PDB file of C-alpha atoms and ligand atoms in Angstrom:
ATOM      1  CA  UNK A   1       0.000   0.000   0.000  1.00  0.00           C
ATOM      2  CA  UNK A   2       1.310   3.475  -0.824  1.00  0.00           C
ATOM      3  CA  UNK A   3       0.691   5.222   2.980  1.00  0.00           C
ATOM      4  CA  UNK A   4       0.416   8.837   2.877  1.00  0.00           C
ATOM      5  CA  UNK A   5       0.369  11.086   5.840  1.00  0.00           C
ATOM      6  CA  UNK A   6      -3.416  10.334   6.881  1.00  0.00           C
ATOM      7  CA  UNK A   7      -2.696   6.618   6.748  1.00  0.00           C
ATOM      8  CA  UNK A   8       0.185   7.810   9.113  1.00  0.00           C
ATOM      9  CA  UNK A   9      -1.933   9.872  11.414  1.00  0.00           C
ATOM     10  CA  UNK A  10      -4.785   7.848  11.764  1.00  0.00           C
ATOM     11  CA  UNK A  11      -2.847   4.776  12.803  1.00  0.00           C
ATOM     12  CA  UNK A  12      -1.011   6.841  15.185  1.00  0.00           C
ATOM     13  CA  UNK A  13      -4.624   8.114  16.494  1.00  0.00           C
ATOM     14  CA  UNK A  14      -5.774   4.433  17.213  1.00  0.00           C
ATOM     15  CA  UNK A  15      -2.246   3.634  19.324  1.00  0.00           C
ATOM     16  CA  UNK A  16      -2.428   6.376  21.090  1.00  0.00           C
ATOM     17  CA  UNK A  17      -6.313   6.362  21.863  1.00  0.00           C
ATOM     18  CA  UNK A  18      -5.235   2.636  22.922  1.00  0.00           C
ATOM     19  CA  UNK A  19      -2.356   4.152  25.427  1.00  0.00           C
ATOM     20  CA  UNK A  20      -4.159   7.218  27.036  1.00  0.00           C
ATOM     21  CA  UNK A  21      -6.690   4.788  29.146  1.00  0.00           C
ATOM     22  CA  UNK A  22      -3.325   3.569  30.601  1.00  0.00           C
ATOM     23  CA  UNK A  23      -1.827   6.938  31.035  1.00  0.00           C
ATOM     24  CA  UNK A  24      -5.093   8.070  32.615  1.00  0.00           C
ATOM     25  CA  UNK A  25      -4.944   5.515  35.127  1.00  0.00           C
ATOM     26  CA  UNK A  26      -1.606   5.887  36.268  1.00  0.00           C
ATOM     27  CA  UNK A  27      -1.401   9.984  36.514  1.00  0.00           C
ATOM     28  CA  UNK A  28      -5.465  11.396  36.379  1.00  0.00           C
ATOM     29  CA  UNK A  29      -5.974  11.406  39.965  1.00  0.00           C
ATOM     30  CA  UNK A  30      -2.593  13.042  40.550  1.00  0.00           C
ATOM     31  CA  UNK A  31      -3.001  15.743  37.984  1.00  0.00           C
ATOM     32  CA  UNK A  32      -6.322  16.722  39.224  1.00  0.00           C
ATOM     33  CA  UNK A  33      -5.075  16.836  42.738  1.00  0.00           C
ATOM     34  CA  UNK A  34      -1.875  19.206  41.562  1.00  0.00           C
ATOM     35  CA  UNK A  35      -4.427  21.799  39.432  1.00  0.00           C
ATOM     36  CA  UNK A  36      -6.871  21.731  41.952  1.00  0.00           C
ATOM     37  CA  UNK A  37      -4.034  24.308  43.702  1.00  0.00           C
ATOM     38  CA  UNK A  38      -5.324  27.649  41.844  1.00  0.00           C
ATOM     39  CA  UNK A  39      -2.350  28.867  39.557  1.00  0.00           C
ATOM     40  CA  UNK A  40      -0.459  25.628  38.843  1.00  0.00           C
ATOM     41  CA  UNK A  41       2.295  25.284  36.937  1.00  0.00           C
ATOM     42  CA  UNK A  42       3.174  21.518  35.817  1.00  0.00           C
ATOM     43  CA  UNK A  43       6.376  22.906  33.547  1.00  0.00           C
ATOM     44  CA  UNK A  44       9.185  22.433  36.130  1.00  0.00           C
ATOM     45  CA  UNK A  45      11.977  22.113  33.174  1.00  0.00           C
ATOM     46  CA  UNK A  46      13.991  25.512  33.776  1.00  0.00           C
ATOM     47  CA  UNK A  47      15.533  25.855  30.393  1.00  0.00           C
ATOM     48  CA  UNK A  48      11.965  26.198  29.207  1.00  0.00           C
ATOM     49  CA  UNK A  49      10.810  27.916  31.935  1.00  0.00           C
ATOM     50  CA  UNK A  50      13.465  30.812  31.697  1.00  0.00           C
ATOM     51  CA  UNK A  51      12.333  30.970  27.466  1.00  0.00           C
ATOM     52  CA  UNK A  52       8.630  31.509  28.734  1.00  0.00           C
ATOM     53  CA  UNK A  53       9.489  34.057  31.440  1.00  0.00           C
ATOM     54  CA  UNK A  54      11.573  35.504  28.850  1.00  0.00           C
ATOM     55  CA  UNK A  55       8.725  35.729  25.872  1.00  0.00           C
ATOM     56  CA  UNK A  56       6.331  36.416  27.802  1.00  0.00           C
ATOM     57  CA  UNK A  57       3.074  34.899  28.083  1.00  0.00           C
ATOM     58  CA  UNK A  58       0.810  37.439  29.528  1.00  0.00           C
ATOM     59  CA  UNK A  59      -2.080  37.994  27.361  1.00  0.00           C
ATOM     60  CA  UNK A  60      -0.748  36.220  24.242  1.00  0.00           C
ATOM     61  CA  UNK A  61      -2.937  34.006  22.405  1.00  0.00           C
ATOM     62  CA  UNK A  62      -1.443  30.614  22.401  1.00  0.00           C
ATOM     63  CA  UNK A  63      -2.317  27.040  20.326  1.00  0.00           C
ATOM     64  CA  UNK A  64      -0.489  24.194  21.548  1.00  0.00           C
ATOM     65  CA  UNK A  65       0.053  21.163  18.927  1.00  0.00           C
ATOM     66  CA  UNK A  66      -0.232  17.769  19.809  1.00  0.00           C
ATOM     67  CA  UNK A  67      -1.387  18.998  23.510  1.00  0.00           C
ATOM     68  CA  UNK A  68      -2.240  15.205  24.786  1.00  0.00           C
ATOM     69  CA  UNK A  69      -4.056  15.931  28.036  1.00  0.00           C
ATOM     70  CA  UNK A  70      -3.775  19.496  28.005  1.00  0.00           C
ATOM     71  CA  UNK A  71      -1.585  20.222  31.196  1.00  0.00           C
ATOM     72  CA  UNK A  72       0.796  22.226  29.697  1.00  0.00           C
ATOM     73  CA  UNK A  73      -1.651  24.252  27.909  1.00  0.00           C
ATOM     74  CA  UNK A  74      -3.946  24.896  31.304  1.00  0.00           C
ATOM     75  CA  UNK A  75      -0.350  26.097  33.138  1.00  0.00           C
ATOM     76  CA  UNK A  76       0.114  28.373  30.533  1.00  0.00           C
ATOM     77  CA  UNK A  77      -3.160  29.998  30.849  1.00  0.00           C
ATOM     78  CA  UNK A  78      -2.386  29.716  34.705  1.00  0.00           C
ATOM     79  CA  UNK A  79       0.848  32.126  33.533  1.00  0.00           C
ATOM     80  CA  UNK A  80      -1.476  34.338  32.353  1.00  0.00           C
ATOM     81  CA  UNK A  81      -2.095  34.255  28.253  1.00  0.00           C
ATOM     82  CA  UNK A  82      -4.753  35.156  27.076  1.00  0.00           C
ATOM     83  CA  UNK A  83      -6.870  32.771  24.622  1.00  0.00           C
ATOM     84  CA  UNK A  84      -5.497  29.277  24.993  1.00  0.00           C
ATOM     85  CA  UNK A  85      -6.245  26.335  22.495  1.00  0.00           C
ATOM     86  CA  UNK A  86      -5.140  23.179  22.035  1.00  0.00           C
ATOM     87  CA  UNK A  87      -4.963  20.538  19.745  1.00  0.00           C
ATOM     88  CA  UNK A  88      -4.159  16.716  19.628  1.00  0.00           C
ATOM     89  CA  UNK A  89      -5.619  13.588  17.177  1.00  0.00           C
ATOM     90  CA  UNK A  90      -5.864  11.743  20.518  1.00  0.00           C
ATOM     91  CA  UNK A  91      -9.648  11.545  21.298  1.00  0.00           C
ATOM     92  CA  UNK A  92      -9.274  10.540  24.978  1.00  0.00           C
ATOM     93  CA  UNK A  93      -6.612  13.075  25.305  1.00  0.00           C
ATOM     94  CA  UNK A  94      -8.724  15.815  24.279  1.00  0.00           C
ATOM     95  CA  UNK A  95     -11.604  14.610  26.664  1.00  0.00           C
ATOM     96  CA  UNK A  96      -9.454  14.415  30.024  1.00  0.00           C
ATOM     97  CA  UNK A  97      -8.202  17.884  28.930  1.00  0.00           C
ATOM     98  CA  UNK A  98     -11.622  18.786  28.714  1.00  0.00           C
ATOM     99  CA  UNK A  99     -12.779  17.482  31.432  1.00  0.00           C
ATOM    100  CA  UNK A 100     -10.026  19.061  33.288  1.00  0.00           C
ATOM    101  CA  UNK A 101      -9.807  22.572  32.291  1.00  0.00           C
ATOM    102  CA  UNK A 102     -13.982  22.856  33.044  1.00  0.00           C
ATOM    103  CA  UNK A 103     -13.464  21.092  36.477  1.00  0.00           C
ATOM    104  CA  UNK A 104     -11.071  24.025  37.200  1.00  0.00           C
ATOM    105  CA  UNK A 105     -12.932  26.461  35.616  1.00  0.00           C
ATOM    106  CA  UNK A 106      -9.452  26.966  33.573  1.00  0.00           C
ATOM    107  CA  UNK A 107     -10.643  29.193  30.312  1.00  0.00           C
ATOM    108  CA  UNK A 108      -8.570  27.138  27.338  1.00  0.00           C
ATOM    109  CA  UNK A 109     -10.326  25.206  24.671  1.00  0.00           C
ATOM    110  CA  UNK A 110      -9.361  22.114  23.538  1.00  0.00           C
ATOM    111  CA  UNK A 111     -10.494  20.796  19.714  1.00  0.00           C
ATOM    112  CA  UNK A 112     -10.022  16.506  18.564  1.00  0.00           C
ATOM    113  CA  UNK A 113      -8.267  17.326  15.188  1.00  0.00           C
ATOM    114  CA  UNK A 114      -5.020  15.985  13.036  1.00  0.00           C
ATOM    115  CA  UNK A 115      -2.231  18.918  13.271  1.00  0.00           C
ATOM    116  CA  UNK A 116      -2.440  18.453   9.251  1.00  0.00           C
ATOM    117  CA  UNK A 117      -6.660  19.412   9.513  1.00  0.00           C
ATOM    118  CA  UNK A 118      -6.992  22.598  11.757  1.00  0.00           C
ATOM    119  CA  UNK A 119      -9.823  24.686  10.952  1.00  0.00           C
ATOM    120  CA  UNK A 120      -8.559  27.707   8.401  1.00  0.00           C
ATOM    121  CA  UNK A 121     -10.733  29.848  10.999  1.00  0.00           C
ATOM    122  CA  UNK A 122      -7.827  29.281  13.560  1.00  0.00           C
ATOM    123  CA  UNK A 123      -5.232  30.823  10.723  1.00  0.00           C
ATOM    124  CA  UNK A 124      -3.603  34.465  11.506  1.00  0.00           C
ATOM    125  CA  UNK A 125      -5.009  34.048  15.336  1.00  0.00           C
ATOM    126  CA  UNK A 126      -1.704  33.799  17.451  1.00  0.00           C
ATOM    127  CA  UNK A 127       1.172  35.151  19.185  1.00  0.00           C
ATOM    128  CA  UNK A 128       2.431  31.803  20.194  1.00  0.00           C
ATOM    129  CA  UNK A 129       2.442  28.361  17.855  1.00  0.00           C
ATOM    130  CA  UNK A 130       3.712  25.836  21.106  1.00  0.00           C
ATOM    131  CA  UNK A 131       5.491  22.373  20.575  1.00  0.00           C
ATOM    132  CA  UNK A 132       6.927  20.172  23.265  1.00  0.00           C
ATOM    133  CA  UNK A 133       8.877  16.496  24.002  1.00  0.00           C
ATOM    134  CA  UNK A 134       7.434  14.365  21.657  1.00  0.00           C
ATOM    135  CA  UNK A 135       5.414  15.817  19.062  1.00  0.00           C
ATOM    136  CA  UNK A 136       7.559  16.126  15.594  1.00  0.00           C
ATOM    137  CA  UNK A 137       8.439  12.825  15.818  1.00  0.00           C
ATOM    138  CA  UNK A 138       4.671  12.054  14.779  1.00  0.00           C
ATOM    139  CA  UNK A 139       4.635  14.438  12.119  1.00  0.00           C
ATOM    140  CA  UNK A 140       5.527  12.497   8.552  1.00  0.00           C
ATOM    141  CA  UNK A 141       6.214  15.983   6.693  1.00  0.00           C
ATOM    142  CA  UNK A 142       7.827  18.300   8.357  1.00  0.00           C
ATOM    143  CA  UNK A 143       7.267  20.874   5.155  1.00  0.00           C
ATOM    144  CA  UNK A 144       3.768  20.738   5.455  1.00  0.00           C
ATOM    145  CA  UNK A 145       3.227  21.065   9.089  1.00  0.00           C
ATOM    146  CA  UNK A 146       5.702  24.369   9.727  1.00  0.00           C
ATOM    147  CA  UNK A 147       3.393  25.360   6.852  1.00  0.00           C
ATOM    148  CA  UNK A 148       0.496  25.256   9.264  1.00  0.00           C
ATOM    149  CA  UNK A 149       2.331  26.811  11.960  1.00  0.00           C
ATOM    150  CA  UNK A 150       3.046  29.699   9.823  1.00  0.00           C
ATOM    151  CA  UNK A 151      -0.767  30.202   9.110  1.00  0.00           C
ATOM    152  CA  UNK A 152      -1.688  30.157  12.268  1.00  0.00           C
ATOM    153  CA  UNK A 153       0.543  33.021  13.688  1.00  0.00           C
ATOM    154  CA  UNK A 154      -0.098  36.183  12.689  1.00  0.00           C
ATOM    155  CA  UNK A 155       2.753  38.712  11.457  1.00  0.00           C
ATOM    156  CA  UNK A 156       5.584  38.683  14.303  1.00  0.00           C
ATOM    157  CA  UNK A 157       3.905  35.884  15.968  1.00  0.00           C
ATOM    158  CA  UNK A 158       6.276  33.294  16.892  1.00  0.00           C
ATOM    159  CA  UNK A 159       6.842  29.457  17.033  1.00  0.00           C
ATOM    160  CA  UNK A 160       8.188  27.976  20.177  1.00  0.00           C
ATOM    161  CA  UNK A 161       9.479  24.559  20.210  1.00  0.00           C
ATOM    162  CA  UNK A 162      11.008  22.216  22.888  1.00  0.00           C
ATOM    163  CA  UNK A 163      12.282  19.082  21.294  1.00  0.00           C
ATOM    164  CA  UNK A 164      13.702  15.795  21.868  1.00  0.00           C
ATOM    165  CA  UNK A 165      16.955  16.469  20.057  1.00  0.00           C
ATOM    166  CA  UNK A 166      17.374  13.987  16.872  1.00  0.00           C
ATOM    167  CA  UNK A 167      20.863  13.193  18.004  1.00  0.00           C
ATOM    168  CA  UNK A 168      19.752  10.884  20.729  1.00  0.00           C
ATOM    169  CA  UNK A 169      17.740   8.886  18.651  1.00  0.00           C
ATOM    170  CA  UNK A 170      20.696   7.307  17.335  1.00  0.00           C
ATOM    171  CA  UNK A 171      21.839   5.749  21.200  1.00  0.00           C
ATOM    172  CA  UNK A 172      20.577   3.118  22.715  1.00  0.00           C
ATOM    173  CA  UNK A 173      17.032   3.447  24.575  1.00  0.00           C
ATOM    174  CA  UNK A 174      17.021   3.355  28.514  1.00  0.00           C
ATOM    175  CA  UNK A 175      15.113  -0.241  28.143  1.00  0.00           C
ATOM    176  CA  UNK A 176      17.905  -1.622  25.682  1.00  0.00           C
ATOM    177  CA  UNK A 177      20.564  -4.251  27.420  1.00  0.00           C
ATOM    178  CA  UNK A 178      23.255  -2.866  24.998  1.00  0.00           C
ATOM    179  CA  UNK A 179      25.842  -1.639  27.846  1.00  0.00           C
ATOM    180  CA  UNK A 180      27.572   1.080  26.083  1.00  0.00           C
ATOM    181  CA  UNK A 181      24.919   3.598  26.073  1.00  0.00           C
ATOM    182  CA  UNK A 182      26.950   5.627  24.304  1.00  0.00           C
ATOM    183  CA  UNK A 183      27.060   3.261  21.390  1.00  0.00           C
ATOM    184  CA  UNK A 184      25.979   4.822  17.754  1.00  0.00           C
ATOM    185  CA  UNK A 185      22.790   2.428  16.715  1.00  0.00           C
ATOM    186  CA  UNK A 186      20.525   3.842  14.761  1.00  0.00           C
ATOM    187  CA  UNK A 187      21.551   6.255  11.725  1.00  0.00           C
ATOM    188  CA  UNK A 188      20.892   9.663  11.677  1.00  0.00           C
ATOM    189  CA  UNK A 189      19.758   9.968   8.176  1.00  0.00           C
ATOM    190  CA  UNK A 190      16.206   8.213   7.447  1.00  0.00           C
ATOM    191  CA  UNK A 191      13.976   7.815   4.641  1.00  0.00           C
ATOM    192  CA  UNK A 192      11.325   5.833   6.056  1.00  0.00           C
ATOM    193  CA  UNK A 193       9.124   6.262   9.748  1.00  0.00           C
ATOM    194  CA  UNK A 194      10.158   3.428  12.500  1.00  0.00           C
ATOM    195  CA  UNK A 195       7.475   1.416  12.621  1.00  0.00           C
ATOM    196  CA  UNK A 196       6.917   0.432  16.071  1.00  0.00           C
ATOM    197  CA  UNK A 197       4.477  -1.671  18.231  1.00  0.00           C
ATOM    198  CA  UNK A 198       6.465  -0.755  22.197  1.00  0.00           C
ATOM    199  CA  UNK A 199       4.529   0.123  24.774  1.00  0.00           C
ATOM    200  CA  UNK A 200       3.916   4.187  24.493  1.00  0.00           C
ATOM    201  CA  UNK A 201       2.814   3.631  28.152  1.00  0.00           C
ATOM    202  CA  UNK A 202       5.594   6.340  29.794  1.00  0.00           C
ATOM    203  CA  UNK A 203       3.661   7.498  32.182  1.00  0.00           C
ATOM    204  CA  UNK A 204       2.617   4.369  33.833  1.00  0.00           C
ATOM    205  CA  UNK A 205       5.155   2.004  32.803  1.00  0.00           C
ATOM    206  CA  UNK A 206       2.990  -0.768  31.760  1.00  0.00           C
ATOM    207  CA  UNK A 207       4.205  -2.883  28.861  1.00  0.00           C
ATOM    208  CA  UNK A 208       1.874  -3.774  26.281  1.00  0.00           C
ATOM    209  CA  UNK A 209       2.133  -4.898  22.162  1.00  0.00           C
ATOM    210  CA  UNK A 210       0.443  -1.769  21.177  1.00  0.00           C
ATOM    211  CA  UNK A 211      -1.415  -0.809  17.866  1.00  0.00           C
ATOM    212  CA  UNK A 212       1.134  -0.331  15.267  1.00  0.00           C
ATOM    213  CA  UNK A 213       2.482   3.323  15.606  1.00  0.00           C
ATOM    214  CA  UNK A 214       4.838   4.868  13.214  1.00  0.00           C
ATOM    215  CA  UNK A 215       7.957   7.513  14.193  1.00  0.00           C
ATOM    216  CA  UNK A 216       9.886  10.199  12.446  1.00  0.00           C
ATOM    217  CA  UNK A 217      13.226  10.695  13.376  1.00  0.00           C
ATOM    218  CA  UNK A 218      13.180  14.637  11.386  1.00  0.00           C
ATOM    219  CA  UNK A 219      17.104  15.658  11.112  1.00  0.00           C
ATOM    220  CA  UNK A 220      18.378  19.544  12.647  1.00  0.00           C
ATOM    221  CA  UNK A 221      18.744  20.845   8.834  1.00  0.00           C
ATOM    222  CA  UNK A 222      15.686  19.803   7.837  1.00  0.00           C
ATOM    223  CA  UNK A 223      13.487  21.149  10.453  1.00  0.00           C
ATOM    224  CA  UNK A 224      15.811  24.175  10.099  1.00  0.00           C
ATOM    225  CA  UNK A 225      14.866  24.691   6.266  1.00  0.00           C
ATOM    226  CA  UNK A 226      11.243  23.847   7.355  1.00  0.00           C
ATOM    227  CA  UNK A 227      10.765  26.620   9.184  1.00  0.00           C
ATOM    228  CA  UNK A 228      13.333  29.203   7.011  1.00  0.00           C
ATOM    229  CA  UNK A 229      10.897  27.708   3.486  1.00  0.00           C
ATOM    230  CA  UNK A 230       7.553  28.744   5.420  1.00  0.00           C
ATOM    231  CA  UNK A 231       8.718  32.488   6.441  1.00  0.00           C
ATOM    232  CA  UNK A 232      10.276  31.381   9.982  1.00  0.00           C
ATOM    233  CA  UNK A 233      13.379  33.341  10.851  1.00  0.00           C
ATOM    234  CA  UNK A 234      15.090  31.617  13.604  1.00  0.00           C
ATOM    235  CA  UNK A 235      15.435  33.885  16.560  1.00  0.00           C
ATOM    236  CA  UNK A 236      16.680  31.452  19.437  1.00  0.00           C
ATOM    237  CA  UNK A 237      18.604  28.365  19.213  1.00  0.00           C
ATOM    238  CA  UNK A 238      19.764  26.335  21.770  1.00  0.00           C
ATOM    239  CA  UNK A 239      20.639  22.353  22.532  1.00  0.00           C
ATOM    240  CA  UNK A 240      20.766  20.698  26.092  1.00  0.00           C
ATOM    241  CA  UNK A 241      21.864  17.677  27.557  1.00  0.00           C
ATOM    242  CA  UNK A 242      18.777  17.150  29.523  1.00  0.00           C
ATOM    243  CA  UNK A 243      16.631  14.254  29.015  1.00  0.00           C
ATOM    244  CA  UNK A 244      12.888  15.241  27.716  1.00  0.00           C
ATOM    245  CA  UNK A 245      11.918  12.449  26.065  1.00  0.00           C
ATOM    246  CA  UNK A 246      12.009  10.103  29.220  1.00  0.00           C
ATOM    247  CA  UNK A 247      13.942   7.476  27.495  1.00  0.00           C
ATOM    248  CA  UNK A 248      17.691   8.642  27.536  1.00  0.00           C
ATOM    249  CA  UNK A 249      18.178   9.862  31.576  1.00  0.00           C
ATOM    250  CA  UNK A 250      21.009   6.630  31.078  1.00  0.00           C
ATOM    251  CA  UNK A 251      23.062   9.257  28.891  1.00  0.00           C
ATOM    252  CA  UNK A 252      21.889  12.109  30.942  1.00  0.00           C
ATOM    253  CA  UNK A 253      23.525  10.512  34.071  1.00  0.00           C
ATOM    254  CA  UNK A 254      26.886   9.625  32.269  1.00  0.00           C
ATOM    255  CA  UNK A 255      27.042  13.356  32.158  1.00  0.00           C
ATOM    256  CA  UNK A 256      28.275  13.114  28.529  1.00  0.00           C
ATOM    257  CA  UNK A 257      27.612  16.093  27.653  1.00  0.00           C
ATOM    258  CA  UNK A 258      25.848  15.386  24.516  1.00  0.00           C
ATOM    259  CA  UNK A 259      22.447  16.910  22.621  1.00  0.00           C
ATOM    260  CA  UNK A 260      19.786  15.153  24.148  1.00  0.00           C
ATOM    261  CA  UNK A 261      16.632  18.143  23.846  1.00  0.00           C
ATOM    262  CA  UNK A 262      16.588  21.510  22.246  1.00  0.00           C
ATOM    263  CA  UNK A 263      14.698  24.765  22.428  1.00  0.00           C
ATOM    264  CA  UNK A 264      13.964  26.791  18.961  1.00  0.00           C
ATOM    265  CA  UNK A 265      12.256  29.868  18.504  1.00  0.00           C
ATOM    266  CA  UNK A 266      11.132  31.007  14.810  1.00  0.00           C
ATOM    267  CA  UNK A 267       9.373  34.315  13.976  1.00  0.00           C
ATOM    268  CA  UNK A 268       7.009  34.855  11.378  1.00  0.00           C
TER     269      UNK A 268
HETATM  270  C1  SAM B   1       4.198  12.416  23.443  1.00  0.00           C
HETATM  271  S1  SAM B   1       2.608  13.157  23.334  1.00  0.00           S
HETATM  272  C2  SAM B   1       2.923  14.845  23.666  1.00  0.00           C
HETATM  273  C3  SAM B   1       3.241  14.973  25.040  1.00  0.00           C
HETATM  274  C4  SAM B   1       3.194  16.370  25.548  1.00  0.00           C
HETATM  275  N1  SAM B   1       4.338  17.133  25.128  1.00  0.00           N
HETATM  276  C5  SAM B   1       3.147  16.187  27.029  1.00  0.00           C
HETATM  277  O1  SAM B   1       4.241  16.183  27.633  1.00  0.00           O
HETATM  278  O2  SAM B   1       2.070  15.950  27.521  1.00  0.00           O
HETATM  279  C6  SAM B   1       2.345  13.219  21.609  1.00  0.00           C
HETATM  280  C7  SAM B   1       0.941  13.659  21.252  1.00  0.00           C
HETATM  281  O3  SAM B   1       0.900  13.941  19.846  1.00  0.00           O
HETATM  282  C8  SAM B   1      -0.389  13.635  19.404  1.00  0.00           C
HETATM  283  N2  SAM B   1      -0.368  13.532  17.933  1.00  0.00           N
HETATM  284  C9  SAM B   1       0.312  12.644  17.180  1.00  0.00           C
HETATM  285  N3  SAM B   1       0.093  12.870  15.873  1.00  0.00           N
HETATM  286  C10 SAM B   1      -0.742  13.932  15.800  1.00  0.00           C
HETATM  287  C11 SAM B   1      -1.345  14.628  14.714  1.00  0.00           C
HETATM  288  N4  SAM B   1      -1.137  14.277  13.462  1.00  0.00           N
HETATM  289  N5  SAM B   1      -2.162  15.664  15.003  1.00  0.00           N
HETATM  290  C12 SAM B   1      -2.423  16.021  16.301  1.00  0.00           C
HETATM  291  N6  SAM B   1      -1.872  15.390  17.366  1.00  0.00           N
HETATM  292  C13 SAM B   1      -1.044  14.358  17.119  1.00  0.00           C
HETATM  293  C14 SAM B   1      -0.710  12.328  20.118  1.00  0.00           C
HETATM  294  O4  SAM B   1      -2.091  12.051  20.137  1.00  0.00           O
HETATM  295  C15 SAM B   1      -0.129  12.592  21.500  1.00  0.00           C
HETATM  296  O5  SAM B   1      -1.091  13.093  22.388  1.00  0.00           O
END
């Protein structure tokens, strides 16, 4: 079969409608608990936190892509922006974050849609397009998606991303045996997705065959040119040796010093 990015995205809907009921169970009582406290913050990563404090949040209107449940969306409203609204494919990601911003009476809005299908009403409507750990990976065309981003900010508007860094994709994953976790295994350079059927259970740790998923491992130049080809000048670079992707703290505790996450800024 010749897949093309909705076959991608809709098999990546089913696994991860499959993995949220596990998530949920694991971390729903907890979260509600923590934003119950008026004003919380779950982003605790200072890197990041120092680039919002620095931009500014304050009555900016935000979207957040691929959201999942929403918590880093409702702290950001708790930061004070001003129209908040987030989107993921997941359908039981979208309802907790539902769920949980009316429980709270936190004012964001959260809308079920593929990153590739967002409304055209949305376009020209932001200050801030938001990405963070683990969303470009999903993406199958990088081209087309910055393409979104830039219609959805309007002039000056700007594109904040905190990625896991496509270096560390090459080293061994924290559940491999392989004992030099330094050891190149994977190549850099990839035509095709990893298709994958591993538990995406991170939050609760259970292991499971899931529903076939499929991964993008997106190289530094050519999220670089997807931004510069779709009228994003890049404003802020930066790379870290901090784990984000909660698979490589191994390599984060060797202290080697190498690219594990990344923050980018792009303006339109
Ligand atoms: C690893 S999670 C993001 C985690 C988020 N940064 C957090 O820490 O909660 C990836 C999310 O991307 C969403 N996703 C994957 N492909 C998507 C697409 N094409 N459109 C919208 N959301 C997508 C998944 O449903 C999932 O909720």
């Amino acid at each position: 079969m010749n897949k093309d990015n909705k076959y991608y995205t809709n098999q990546n809907r089913e696994a991860w409608n499959e993995a949220m009921p596990k998530h949920q169970a694991a971390s729903k009582e907890e979260l509600d608990q923590l934003f119950s406290t008026p004003g919380y913050i779950c982003q605790k990563d200072k890197n990041l936190l120092q680039v919002l404090e620095r931009i500014d949040v304050q009555g900016k209107d935000v979207i957040h892509l691929c959201c999942n449940n929403g918590v880093e969306l409702l702290s950001i409203k708790n930061m004070g922006a001003n129209r908040c609204v987030g989107i993921d494919i997941c359908d039981e990601a979208i309802e907790e974050a539902q769920e949980r911003a009316k429980k709270f009476n936190i004012d964001c809005e959260f809308i079920r849609s593929d990153v590739y299908d967002i409304s055209e009403e949305l376009y020209n409507s932001f200050d801030i397009v938001h990405i963070t750990a683990g969303c470009i990976g999903w993406i199958p065309d990088p081209g087309g998606f910055f393409k979104i981003i830039s219609d959805l900010l309007r002039v000056n508007g700007i594109v904040l991303i905190h990625e896991i860094h496509p270096f560390s994709e090459m080293l061994p994953f924290d559940d491999n045996n392989i004992e030099d976790r330094l050891k190149i295994i994977e190549p850099y350079f990839r035509d095709e997705p990893i298709v994958e059927n591993c538990s995406l259970d991170y939050v609760g740790g259970t292991d499971y065959a899931a529903k076939t998923h499929y991964w993008f491992v997106h190289t530094v130049s050519t999220l670089i040119m997807a931004l510069v080809n779709n009228d994003l000048r890049i404003e802020y670079f930066s790379e870290y040796a901090k784990d984000i992707s909660a698979g490589h703290k191994k390599q984060e505790e060797l202290n080697a010093q190498i690219p594990l996450s990344y923050i980018l800024i792009g303006k339109k």
